[in-house]
Coordinates of C-alpha atoms and ligand atoms in Angstrom, one line a residue:
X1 CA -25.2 -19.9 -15.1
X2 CA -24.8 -16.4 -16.6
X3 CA -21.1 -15.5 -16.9
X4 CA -21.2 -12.3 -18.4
X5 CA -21.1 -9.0 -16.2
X6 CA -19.3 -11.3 -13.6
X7 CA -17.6 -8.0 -11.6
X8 CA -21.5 -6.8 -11.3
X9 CA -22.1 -10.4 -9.3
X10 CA -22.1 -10.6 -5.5
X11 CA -19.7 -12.7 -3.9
X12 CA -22.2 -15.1 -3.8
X13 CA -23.6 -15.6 -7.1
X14 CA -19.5 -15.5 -8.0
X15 CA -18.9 -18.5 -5.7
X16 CA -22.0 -20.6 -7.1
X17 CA -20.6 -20.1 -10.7
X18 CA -17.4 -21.8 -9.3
X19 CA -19.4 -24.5 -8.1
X20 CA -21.4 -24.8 -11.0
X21 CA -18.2 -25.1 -12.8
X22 CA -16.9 -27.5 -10.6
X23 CA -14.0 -25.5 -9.5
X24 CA -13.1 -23.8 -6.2
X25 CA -10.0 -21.6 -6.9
X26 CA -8.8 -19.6 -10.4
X27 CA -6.3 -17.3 -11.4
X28 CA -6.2 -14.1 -13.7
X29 CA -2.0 -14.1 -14.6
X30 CA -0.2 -11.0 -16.6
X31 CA 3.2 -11.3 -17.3
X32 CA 5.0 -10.5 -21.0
X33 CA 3.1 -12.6 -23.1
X34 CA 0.2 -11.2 -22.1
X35 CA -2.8 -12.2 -19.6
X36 CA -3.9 -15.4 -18.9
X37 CA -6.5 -17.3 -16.8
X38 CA -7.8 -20.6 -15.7
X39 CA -10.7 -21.1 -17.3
X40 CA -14.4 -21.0 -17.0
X41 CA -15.7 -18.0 -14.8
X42 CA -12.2 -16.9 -14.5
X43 CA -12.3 -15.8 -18.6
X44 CA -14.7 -13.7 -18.2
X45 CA -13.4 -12.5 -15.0
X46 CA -9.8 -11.7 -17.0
X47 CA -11.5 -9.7 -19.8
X48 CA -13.3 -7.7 -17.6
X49 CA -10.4 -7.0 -15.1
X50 CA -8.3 -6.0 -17.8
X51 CA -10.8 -2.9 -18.4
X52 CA -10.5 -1.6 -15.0
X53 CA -8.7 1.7 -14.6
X54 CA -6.7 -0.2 -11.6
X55 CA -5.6 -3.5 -13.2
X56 CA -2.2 -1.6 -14.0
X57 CA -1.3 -5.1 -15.6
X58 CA -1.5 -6.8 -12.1
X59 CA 0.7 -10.0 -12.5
X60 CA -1.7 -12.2 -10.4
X61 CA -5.4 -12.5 -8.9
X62 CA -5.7 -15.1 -7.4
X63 CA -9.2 -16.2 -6.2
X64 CA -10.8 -19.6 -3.8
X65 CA -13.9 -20.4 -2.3
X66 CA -14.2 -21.9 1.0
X67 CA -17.1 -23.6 1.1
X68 CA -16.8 -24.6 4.8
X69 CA -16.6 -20.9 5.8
X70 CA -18.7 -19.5 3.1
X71 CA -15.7 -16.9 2.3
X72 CA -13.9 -15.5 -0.9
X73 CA -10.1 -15.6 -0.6
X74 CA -8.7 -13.1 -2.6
X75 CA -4.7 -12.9 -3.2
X76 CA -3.9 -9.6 -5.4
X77 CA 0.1 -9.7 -6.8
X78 CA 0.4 -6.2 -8.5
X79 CA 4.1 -6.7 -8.1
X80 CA 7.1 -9.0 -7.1
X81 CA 9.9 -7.2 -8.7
X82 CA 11.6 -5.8 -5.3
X83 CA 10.6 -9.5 -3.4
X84 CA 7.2 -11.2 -3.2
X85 CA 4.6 -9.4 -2.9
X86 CA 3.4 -8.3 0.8
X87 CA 0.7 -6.5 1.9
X88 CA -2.8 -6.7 4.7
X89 CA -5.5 -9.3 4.6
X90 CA -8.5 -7.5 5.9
X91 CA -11.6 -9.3 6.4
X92 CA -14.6 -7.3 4.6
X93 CA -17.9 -7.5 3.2
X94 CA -19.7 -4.0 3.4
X95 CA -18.6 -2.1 -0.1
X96 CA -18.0 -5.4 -1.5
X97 CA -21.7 -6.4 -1.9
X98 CA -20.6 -7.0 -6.1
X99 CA -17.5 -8.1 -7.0
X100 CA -16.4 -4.8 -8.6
X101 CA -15.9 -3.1 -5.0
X102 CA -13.7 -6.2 -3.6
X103 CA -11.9 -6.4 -6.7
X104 CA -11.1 -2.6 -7.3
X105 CA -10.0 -1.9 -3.8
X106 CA -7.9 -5.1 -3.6
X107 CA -6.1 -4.2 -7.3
X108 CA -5.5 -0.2 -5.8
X109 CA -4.2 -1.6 -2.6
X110 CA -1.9 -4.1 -3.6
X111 CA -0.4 -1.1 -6.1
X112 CA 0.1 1.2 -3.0
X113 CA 1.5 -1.5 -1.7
X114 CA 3.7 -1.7 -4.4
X115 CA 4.9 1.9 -3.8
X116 CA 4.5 2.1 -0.3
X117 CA 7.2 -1.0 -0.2
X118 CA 9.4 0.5 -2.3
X119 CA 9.5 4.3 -0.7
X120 CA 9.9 2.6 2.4
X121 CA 13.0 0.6 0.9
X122 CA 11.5 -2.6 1.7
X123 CA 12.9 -5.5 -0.9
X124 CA 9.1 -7.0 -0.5
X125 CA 6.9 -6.3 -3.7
X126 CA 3.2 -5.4 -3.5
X127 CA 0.2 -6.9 -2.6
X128 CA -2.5 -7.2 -0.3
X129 CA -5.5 -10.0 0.4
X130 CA -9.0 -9.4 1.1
X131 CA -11.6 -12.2 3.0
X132 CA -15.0 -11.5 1.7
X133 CA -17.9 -13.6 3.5
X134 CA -20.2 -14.1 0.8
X135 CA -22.8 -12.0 2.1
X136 CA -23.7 -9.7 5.4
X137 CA -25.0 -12.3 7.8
X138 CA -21.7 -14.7 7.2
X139 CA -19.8 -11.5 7.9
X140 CA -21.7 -11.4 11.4
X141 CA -20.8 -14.7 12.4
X142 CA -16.9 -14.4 11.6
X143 CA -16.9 -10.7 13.0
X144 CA -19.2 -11.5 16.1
X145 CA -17.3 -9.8 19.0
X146 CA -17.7 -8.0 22.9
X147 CA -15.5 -5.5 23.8
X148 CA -13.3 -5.4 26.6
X149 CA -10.9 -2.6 27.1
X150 CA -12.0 -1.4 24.0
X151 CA -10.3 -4.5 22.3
X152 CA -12.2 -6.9 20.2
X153 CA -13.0 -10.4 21.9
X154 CA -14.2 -12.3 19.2
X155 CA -17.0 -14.6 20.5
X156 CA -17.2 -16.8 17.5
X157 CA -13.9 -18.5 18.5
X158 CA -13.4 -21.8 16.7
X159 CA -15.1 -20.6 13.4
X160 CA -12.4 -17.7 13.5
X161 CA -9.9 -20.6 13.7
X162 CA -11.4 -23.0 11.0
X163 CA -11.4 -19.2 8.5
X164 CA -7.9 -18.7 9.1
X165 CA -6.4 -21.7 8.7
X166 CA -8.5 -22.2 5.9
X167 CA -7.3 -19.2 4.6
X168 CA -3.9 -20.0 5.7
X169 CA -3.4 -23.3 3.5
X170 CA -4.7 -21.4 0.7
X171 CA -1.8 -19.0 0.8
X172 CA 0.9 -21.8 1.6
X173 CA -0.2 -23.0 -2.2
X174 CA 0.7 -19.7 -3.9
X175 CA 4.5 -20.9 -2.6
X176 CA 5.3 -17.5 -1.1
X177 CA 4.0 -15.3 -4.3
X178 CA 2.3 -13.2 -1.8
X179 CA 3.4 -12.7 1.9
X180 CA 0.3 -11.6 4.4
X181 CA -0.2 -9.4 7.2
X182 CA -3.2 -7.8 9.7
X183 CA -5.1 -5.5 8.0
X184 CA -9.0 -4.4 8.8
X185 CA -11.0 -6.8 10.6
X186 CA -8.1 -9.2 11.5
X187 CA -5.4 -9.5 14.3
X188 CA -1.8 -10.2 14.8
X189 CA -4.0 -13.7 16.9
X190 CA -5.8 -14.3 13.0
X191 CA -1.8 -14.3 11.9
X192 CA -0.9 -16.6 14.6
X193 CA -3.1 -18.9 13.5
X194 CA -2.2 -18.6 9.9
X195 CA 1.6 -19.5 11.0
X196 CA 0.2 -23.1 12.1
X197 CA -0.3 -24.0 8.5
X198 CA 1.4 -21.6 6.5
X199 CA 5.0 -20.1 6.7
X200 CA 4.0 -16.4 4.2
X201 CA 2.5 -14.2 7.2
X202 CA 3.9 -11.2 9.5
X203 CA 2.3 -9.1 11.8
X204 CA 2.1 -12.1 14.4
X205 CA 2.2 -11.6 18.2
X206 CA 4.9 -10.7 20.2
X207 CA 4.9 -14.1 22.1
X208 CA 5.8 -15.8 19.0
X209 CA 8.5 -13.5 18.1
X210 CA 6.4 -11.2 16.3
X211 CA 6.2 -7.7 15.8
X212 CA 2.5 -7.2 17.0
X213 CA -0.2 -4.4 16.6
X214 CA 2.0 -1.5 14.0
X215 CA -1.1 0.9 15.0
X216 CA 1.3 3.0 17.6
X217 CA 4.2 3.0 15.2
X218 CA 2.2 4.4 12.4
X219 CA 0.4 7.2 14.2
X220 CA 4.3 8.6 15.1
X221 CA 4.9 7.9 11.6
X222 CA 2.4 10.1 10.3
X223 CA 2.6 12.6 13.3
X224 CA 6.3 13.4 12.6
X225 CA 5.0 13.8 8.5
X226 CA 2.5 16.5 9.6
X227 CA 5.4 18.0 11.7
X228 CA 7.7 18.1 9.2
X229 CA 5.0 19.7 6.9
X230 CA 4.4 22.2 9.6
X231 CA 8.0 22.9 10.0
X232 CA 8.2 23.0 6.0
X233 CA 5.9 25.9 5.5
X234 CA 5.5 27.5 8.8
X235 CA 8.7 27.4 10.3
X236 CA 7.1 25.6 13.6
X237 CA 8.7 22.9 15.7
X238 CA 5.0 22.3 17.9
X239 CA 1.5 22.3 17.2
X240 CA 0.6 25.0 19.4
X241 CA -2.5 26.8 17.5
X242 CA -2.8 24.4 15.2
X243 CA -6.4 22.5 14.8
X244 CA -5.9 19.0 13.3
X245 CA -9.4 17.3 12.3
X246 CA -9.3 13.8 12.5
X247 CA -12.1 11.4 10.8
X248 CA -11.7 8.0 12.4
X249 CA -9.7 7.5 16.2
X250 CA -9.1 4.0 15.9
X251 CA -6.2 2.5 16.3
X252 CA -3.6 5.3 14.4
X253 CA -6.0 7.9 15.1
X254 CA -6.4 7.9 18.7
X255 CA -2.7 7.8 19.2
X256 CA -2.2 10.5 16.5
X257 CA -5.1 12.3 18.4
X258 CA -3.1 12.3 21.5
X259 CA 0.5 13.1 19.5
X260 CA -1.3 16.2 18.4
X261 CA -2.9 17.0 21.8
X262 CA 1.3 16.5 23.7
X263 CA 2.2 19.0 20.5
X264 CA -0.2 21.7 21.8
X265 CA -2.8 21.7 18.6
X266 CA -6.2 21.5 18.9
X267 CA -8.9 18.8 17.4
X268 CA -11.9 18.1 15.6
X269 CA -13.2 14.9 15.6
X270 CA -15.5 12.2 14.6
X271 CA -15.9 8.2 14.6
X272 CA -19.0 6.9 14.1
X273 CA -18.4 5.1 17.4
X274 CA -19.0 7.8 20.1
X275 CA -16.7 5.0 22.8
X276 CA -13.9 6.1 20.7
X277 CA -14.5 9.8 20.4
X278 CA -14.9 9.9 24.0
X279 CA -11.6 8.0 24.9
X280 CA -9.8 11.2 23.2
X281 CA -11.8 13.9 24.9
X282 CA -10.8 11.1 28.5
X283 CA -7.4 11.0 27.1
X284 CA -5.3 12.0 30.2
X285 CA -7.8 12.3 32.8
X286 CA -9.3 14.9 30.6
X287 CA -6.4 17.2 30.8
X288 CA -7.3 18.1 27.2
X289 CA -11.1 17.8 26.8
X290 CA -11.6 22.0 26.1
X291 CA -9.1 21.0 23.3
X292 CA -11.0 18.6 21.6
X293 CA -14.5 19.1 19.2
X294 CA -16.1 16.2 18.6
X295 CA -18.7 16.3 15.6
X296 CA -22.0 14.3 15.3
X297 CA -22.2 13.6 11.4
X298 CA -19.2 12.4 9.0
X299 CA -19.8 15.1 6.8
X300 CA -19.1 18.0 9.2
X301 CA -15.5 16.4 9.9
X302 CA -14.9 17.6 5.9
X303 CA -16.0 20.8 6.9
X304 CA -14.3 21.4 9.8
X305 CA -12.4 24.8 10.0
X306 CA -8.9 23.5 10.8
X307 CA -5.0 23.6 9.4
X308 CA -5.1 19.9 8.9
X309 CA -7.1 16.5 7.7
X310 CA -6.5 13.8 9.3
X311 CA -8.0 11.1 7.4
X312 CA -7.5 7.8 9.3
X313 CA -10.9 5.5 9.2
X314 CA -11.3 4.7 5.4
X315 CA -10.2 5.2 1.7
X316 CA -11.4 6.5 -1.0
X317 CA -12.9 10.1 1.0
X318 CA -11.4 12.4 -1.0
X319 CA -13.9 13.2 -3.7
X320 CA -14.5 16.0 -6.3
X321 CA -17.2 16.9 -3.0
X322 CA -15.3 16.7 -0.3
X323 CA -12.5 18.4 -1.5
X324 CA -14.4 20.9 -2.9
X325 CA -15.4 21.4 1.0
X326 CA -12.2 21.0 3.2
X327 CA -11.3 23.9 4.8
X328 CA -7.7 23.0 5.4
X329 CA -4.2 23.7 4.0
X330 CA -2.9 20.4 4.3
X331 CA -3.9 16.6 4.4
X332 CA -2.1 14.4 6.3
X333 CA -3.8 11.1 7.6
X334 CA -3.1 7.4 7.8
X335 CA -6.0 5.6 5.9
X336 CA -5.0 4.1 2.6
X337 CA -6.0 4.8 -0.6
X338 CA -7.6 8.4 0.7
X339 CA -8.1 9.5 -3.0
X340 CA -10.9 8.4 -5.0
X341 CA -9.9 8.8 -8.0
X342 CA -5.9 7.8 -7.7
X343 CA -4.9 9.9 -11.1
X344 CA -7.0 13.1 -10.8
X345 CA -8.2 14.1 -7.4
X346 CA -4.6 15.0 -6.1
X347 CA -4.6 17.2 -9.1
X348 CA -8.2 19.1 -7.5
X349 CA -6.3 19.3 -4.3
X350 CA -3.7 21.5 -5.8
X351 CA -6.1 24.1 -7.6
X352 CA -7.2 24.3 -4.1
X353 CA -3.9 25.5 -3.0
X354 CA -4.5 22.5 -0.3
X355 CA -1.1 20.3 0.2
X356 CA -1.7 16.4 0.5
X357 CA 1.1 14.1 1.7
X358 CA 0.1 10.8 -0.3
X359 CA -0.8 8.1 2.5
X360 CA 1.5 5.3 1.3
X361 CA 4.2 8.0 2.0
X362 CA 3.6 8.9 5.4
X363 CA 1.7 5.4 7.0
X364 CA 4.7 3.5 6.4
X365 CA 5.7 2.5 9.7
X366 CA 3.2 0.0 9.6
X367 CA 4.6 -2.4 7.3
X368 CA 8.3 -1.4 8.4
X369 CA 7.4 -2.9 11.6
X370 CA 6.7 -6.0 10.6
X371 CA 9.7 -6.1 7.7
X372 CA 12.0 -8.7 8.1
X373 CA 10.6 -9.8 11.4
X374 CA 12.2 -13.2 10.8
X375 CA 15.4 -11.2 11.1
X376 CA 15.1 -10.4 14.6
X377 CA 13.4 -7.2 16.3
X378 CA 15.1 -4.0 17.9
X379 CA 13.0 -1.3 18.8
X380 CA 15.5 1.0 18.5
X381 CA 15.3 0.4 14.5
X382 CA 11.7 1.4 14.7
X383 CA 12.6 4.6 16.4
X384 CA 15.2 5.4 13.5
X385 CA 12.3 5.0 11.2
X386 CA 9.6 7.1 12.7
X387 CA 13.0 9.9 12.4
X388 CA 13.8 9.2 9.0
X389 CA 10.1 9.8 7.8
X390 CA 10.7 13.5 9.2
X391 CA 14.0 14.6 8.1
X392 CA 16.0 11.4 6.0
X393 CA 17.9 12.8 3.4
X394 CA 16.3 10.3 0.7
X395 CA 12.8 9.6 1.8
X396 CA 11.5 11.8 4.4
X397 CA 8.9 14.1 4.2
X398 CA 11.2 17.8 4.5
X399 CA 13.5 16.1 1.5
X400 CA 10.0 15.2 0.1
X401 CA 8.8 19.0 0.6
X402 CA 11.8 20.3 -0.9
X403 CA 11.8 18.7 -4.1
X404 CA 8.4 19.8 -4.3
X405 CA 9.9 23.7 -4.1
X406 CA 12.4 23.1 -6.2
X407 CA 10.4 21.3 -8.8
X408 CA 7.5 23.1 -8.6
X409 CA 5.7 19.8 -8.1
X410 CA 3.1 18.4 -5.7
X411 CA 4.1 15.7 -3.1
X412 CA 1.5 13.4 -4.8
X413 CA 4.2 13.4 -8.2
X414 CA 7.4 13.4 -6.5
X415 CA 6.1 10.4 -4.5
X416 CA 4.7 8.6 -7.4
X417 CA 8.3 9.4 -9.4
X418 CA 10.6 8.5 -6.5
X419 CA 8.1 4.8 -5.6
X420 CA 7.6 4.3 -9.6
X421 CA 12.4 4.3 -10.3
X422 CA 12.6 2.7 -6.7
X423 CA 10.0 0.0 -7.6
X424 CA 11.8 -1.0 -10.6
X425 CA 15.4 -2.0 -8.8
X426 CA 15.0 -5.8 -9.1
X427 CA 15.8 -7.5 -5.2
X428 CA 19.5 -8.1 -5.1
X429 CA 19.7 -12.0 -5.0
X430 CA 15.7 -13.6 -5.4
X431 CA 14.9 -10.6 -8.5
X432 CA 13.8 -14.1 -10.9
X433 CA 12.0 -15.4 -8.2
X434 CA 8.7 -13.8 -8.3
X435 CA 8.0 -13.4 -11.6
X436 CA 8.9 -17.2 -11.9
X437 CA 6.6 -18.2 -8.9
X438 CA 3.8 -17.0 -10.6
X439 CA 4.2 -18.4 -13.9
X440 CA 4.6 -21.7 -12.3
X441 CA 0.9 -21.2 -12.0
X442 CA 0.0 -21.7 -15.3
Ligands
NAD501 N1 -3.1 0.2 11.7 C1 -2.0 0.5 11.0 O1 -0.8 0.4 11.4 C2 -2.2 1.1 9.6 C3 -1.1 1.2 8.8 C4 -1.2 1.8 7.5 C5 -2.5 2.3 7.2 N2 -3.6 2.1 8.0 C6 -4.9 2.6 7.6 O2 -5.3 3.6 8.5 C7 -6.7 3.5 8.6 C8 -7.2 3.3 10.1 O3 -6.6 2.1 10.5 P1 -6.8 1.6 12.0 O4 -5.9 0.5 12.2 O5 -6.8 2.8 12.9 O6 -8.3 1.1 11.9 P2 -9.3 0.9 13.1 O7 -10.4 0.0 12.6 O8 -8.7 0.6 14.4 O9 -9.9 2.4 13.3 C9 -10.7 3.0 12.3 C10 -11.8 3.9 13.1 O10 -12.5 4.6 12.1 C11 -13.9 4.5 12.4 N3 -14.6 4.7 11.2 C12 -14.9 3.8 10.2 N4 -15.5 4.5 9.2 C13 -15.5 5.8 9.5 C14 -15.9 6.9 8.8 N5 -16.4 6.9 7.5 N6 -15.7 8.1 9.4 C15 -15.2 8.2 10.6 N7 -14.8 7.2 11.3 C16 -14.9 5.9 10.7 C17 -14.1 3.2 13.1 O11 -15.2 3.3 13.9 C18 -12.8 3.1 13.9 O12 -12.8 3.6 15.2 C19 -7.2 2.4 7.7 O13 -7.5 3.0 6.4 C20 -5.9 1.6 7.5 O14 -5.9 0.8 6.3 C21 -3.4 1.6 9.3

């Protein structure tokens, strides 16, 4: 079997290479003697990771096939300096039809996690995990659902079960190098069932002690960001005559939709599923529907004449093209990973005169809701952290705003800066730990 160009392989030709090989999990390990790897596919797999713009000297991938499920698990360590690494599990197959697209996304989100941990002064390192059914139609199965409520009722119960326990055992062996969480396409349930084999998961339900669905938390998070950038340069407590366009009212957005609608702005927005879009223009009994725009095409929401972008469905939708059309002055969404290109298209923002508050910076109240949730839970917490992310002295986004003024600096840099020093202060009593976990891998 051909293991050159491995990245350009699809999940499944990847997994039949590990079976060929006789083998159904591998590593790719950096640490200061350089990077390492288990052998076979995996050695081709490390030279060509090692290339990528995003490996930023990752200290573990971390890669199993599940046969019984037909599923990739993917574990990405970018750091375990601040703690062990912790981050989402989403579930995924579209943009991952080659192993490039998993690989990239999972190596760029487990470094904003990285960041995101640290700005948020989490002592949890970075990391995130991806599923990836080895082609469309496995995806299907896993993913069948009905809606009721507008929730997800998965329909395909007991294979959902067999996946994430599956799953589950195959993070108990990385002995806590990486922590998980719900991310896209799984639930705080998916987590629940993790927990019955596996001790390294968050996120779970409230009826086991959990801290649940972070998707309300995080939309406050990000609404009081955007009100402290309109307060910033406007001098505005409200978002009376402001438009705010919002691509994507799932989970965050809705709620943000409804934050801005309470604030007295305006919206533009589209979903590609109309259910949601019309839940916003319901929202209230319809007290609100002349307030809200809802677009038929994606591209139109880039468009949109509007003070803010919202972007809260996906990553990577900041391009040289869509930036070249916004119409807005500032960007200030949820989704992760919103620029493309991580190093130069905050820079095209700024020639644009546009201001972007960097996603990890502002959707943090996702991951602080599920921080230290063995620890014990009080809302009240929460509520001091939705505050802090408008007005803390150290980390919120007026102090973030102001640097920028007095630096002459975009909030992209100051970000970056402040999550690059913080992100080096080793965790106070397990700072060995990590580093060590991993290497006992080798
Ligand atoms: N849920 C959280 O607490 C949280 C925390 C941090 C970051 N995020 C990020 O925020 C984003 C949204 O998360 P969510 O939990 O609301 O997800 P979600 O799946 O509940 O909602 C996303 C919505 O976007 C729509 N969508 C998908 N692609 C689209 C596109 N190209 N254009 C317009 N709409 C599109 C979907 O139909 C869906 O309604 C994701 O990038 C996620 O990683 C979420």
């Amino acid at each position: 079997m051909e293991t050159q160009n491995i990245l350009s392989k699809s999940p499944e030709q990847f997994a039949q290479i590990m079976q060929s090989e006789g083998v159904d999990k591998g590593y790719v390990i950096t640490n200061e003697n350089g990077i390492s790897n288990s052998g076979g596919v995996f050695a081709g797999l490390a030279a060509e990771i090692a290339t990528l713009k995003d490996y930023r000297k990752h200290e573990g991938v971390f890669i199993k096939y599940d046969d019984e499920t037909k599923c990739l698990f993917m574990a990405f360590v970018h750091s375990t300096i601040r703690g062990q690494a912790q981050g989402g599990t989403r579930l995924k197959y579209r943009d991952y039809e080659q192993m490039t697209g998993a690989i990239e996304d999972g190596l760029r989100l487990s470094k904003g996690m990285t960041d995101k941990n640290s700005i948020s002064g989490l002592w949890w390192g970075g990391g995130k995990a991806i599923i990836c059914p080895i082609n469309a139609e496995e995806f299907a199965k896993i993913d069948a659902h009905n809606r009721v409520d507008g929730k997800k009722v998965f329909t395909n119960l007991a294979l959902r079960t067999t996946l994430f326990k599956n799953y589950g055992k195959y993070i108990a062996s990385l002995n806590g190098a990486y922590i998980a969480a719900e991310d896209m396409n799984t639930t705080p349930e998916d987590m629940q069932t993790i927990l019955s084999v596996c001790r390294y998961v968050t996120c779970l339900p409230a009826v086991v002690g959990g801290s649940s669905n972070p998707s309300r938390w995080t939309a406050e998070g990000v609404f009081n960001a955007l009100k402290a950038t309109i307060k910033h340069f406007e001098n505005k407590d409200d978002l009376s005559g402001k438009t705010v366009a919002i691509q994507g009212v799932g989970s965050v957005g809705g709620p943000l939709a409804e934050f801005v609608l309470k604030s007295g702005g305006s919206l533009v927005i589209f979903d590609y599923d109309p259910a949601a879009c019309q839940n916003i223009k319901g929202y209230d009994n319809g007290a609100y529907s002349d307030k809200v725009t809802i677009v038929n095409n994606v591209a139109d929401i880039y468009t949109a004449e509007c003070d803010v972008f919202a972007p809260c469905a996906i990553g990577g939708i900041l391009t040289p093209e869509t930036i070249a059309s916004l119409k807005c002055k500032y960007v200030v969404g949820a989704a992760n990973n919103q620029l493309k290109d991580f190093d130069q298209d905050w820079k095209l923002l700024r020639d644009r005169g546009i201001t972007y508050l960097p996603d990890f910076f502002i959707n943090r109240l996702g991951i602080i809701n599920c921080a230290n949730e063995q620890y014990g839970r009080l809302e009240n917490d929460l509520k001091k952290e939705v505050q802090k992310i408008y007005d803390d002295p150290k980390n919120g986004t007026l102090s973030l705003l102001a640097t920028c003024k007095e630096t002459n600096k975009t909030p992209q840099e100051i970000a970056i800066q402040w999550a690059t020093e913080w992100g080096q202060i080793p965790h106070p009593i397990w700072s060995h730990r990590g580093i060590e976990l991993i290497k006992s891998f080798i």
